[in-house]
CSV table of C-alpha atoms in Angstrom, one decimal:
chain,number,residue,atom,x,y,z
A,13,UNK,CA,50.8,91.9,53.5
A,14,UNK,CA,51.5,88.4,53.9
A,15,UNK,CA,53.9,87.7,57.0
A,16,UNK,CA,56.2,85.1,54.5
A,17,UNK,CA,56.6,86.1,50.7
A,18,UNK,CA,58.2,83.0,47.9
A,19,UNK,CA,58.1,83.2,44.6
A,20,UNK,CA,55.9,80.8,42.9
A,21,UNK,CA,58.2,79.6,40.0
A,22,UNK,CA,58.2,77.9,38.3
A,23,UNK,CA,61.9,77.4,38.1
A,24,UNK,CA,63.4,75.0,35.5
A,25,UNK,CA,66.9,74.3,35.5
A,26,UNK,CA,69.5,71.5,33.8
A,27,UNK,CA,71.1,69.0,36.3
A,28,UNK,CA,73.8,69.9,37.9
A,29,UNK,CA,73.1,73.9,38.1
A,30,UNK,CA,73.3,75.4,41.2
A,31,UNK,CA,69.5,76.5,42.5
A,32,UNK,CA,68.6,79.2,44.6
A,33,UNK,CA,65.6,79.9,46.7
A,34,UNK,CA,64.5,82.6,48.4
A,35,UNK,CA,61.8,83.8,50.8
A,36,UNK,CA,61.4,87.6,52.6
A,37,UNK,CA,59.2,88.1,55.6
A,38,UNK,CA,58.0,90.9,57.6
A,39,UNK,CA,58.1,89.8,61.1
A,40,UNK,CA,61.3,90.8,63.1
A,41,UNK,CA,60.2,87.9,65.6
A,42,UNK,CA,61.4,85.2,63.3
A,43,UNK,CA,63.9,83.7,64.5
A,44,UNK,CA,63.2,79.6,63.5
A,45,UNK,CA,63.5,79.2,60.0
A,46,UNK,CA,62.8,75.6,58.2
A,47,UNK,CA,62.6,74.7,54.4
A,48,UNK,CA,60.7,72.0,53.5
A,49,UNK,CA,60.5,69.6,49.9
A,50,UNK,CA,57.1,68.3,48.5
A,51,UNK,CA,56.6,65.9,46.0
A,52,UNK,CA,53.3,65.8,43.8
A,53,UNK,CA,50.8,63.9,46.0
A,54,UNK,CA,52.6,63.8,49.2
A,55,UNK,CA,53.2,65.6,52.3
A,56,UNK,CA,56.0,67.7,52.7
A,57,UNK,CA,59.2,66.4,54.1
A,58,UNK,CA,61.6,68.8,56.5
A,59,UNK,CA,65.1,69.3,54.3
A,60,UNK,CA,66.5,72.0,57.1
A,61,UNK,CA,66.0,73.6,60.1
A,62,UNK,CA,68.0,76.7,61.8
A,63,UNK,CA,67.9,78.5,64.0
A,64,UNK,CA,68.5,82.7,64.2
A,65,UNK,CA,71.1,83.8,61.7
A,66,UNK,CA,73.8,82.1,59.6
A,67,UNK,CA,74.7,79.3,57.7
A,68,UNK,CA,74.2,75.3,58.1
A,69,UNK,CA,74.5,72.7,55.1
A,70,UNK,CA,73.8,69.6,55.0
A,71,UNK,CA,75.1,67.5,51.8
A,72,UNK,CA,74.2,69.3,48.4
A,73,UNK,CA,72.0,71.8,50.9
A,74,UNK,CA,73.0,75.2,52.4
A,75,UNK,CA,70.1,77.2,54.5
A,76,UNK,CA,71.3,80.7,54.8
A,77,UNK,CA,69.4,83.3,56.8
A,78,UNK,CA,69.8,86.6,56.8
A,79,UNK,CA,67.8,88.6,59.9
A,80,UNK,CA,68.9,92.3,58.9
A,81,UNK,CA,67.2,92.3,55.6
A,82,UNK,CA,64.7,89.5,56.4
A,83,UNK,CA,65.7,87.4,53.6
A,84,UNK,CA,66.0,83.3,53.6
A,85,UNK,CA,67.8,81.2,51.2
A,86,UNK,CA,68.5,77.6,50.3
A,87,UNK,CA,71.0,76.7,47.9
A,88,UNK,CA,71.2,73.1,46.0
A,89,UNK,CA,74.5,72.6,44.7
A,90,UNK,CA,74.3,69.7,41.7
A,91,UNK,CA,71.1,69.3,41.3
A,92,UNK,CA,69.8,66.2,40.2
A,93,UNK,CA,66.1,65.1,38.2
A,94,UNK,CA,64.7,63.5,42.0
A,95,UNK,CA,64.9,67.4,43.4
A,96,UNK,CA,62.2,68.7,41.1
A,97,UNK,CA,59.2,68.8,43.9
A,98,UNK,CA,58.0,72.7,45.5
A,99,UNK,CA,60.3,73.5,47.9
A,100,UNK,CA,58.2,75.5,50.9
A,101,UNK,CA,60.0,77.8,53.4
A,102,UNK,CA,58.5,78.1,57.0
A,103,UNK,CA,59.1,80.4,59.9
A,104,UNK,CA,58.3,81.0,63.7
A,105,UNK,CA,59.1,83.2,66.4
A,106,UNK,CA,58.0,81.2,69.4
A,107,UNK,CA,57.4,77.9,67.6
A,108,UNK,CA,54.1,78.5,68.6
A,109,UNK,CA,52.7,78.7,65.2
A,110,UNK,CA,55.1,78.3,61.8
A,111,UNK,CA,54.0,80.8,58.8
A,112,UNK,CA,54.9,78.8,55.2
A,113,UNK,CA,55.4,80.8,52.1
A,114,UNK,CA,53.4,79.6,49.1
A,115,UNK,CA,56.2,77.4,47.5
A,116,UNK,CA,58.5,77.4,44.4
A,117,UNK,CA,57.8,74.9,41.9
A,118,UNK,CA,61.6,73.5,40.9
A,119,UNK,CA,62.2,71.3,38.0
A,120,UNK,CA,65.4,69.6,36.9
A,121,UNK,CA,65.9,69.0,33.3
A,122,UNK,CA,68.5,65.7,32.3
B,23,UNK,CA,58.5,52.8,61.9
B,24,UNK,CA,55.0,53.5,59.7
B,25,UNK,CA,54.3,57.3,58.9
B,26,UNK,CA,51.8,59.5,59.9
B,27,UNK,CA,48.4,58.4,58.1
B,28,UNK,CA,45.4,60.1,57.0
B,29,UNK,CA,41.9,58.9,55.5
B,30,UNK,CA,40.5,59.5,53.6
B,31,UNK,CA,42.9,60.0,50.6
B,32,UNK,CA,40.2,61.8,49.1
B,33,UNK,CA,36.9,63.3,49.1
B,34,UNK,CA,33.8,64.8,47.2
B,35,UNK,CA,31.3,66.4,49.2
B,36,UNK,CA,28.1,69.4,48.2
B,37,UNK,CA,28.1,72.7,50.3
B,38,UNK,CA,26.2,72.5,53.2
B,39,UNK,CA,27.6,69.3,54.3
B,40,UNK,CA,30.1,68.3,57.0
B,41,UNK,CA,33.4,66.3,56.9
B,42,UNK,CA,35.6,64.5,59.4
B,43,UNK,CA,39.2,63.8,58.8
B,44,UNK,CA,41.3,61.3,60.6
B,45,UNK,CA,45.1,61.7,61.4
B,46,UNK,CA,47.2,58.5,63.0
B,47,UNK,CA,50.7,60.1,64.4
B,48,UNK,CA,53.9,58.0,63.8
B,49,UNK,CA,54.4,55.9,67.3
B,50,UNK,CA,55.6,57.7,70.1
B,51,UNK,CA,54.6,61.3,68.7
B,52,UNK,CA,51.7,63.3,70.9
B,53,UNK,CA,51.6,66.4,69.3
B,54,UNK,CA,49.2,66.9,65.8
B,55,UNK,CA,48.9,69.6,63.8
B,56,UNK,CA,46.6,70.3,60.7
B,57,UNK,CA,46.9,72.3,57.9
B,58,UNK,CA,45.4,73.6,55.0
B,59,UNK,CA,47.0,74.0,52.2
B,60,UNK,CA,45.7,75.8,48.7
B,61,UNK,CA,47.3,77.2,45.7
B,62,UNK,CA,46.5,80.5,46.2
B,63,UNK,CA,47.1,80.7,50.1
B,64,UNK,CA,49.8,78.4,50.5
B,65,UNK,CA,50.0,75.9,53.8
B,66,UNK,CA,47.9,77.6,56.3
B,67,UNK,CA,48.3,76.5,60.4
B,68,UNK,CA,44.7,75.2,61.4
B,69,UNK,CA,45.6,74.1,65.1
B,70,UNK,CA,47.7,71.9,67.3
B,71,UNK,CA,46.8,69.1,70.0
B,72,UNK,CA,49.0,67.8,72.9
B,73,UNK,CA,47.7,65.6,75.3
B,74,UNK,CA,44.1,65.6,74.1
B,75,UNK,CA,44.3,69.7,74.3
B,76,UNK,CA,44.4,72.2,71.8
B,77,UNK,CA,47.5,74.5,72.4
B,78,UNK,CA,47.0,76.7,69.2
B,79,UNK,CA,44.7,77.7,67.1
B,80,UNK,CA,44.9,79.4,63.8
B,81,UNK,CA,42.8,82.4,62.1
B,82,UNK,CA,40.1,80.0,61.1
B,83,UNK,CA,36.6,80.4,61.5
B,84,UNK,CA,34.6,78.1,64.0
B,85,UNK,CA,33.0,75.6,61.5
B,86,UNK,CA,36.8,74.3,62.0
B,87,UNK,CA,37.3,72.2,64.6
B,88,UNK,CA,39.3,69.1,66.1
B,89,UNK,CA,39.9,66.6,68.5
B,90,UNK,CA,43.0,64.1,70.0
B,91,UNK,CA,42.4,61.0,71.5
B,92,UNK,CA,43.6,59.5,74.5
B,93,UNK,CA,46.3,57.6,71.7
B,94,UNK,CA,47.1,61.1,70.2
B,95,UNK,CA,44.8,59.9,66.8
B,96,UNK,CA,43.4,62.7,65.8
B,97,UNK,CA,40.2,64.3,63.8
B,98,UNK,CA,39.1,67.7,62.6
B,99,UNK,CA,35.4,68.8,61.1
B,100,UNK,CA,34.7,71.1,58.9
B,101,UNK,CA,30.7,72.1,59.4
B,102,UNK,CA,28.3,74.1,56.7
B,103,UNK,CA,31.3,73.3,53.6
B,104,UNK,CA,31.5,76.0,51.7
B,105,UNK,CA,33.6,76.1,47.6
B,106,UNK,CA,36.3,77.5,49.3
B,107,UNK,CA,37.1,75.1,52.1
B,108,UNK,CA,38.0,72.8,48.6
B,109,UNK,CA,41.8,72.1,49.8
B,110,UNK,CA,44.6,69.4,50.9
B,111,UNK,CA,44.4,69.2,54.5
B,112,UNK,CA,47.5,67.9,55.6
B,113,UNK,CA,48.4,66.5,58.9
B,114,UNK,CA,51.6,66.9,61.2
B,115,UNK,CA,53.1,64.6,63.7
B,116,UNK,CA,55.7,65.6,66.4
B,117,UNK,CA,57.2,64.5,69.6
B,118,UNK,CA,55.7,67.1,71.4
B,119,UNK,CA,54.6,71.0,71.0
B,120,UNK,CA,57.5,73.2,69.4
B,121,UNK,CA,59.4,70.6,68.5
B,122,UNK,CA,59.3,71.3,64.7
B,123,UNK,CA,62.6,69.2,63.7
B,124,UNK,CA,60.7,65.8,64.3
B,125,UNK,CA,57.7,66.6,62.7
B,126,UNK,CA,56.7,64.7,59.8
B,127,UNK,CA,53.7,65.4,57.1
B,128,UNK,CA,50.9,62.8,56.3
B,129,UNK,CA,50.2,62.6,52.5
B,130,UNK,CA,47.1,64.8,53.2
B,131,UNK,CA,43.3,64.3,52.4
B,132,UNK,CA,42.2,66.3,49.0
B,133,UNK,CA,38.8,67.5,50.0
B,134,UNK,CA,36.6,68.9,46.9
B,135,UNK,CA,33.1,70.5,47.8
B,136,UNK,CA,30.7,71.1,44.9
């Protein structure tokens, strides 16, 4: 079993729906939790980072974590054409070493 | 303030062969990481260097390897390719070891072995 699960996608969705993304993970011991955005051809870029349980947003970005079923989510609220990109989540327990899930392919339809 | 760099952008090699990579860190930042990153597997830790060290290592076998410099630049080798070492190897900047929230991604090296 892989210690980070996230469903591949693809996901296609018309601007200015509300998108959700989700990852699960087996490891109690996470307790960092970061989501990251990749365009095609580039690195990815760090979109949030938090820290145990709870909330935080940032713009048209919420990160929520939920520790008692294991369960990660980012929400996009108005989502626009420039989000489509795979959106990779990542977690640590000692930030020793960060775990990434496979990615979610997003696409945003004008 | 440039970005982390990698070169080569790409690469063709035959199995057998070896390959070095090179990673420049954004200014200021000692601590590289490299990845590996397929379609199947996902973005998979390789190791991290601080201070010309390697702190961790990922579950990797030995024909992976890596080095800092005294300027934090950074290279890994991959010895005896093999098809399936055919990947993006992406490399990580940060200000220093666990510090995850300043680390920025270099576009990556695509590496193809026939």
């Amino acid at each position: 079993q892989k210690e980070v699960e996230q469903d591949p996608g693809p996901l296609s969705v018309p601007e200015g729906a509300i998108v959700s993304l989700n990852c699960t993970y087996s490891n109690s011991a996470f307790q960092y939790f970061m989501w990251y955005r990749q365009y095609s051809r580039k690195g990815p870029e760090l979109l949030m980072y938090t820290y145990s349980s709870g909330n935080k947003e940032d713009g048209r970005f919420t990160a929520q974590v939920d520790k008692s079923s294991k369960y990660i989510s980012l929400f996009i609220r108005d989502s626009q054409p420039s989000d489509s990109a795979t959106y990779l989540c990542a977690m640590s327990g000692r930030k020793d070493q960060f775990y990434f899930g496979t990615g979610t392919s997003l696409t945003v339809i004008p | 303030k440039a970005g982390v760099t990698q070169t080569p952008r790409y690469l063709i090699k035959t199995r057998g062969q070896q390959v070095t990579l090179s990673c420049s860190p954004i200014s200021g930042h000692r601590s590289v990481s490299w990845y590996q990153q397929t379609p199947g597997q996902g973005l998979q830790f390789l190791f991290e260097y601080f201070s010309e060290t390697q702190r961790n290592k990922g579950n990797f076998p030995g024909r992976f390897s890596g080095r800092q410099f005294s300027n934090s630049r950074s290279e890994m080798n991959v010895s005896t390719l093999e098809l399936g070492d055919s990947a993006l190897y992406l490399c990580a900047s940060s200000l220093a070891p666990g510090s995850q929230e300043t680390q920025y991604f270099g576009p990556g090296t695509r590496l193809l072995v026939l």
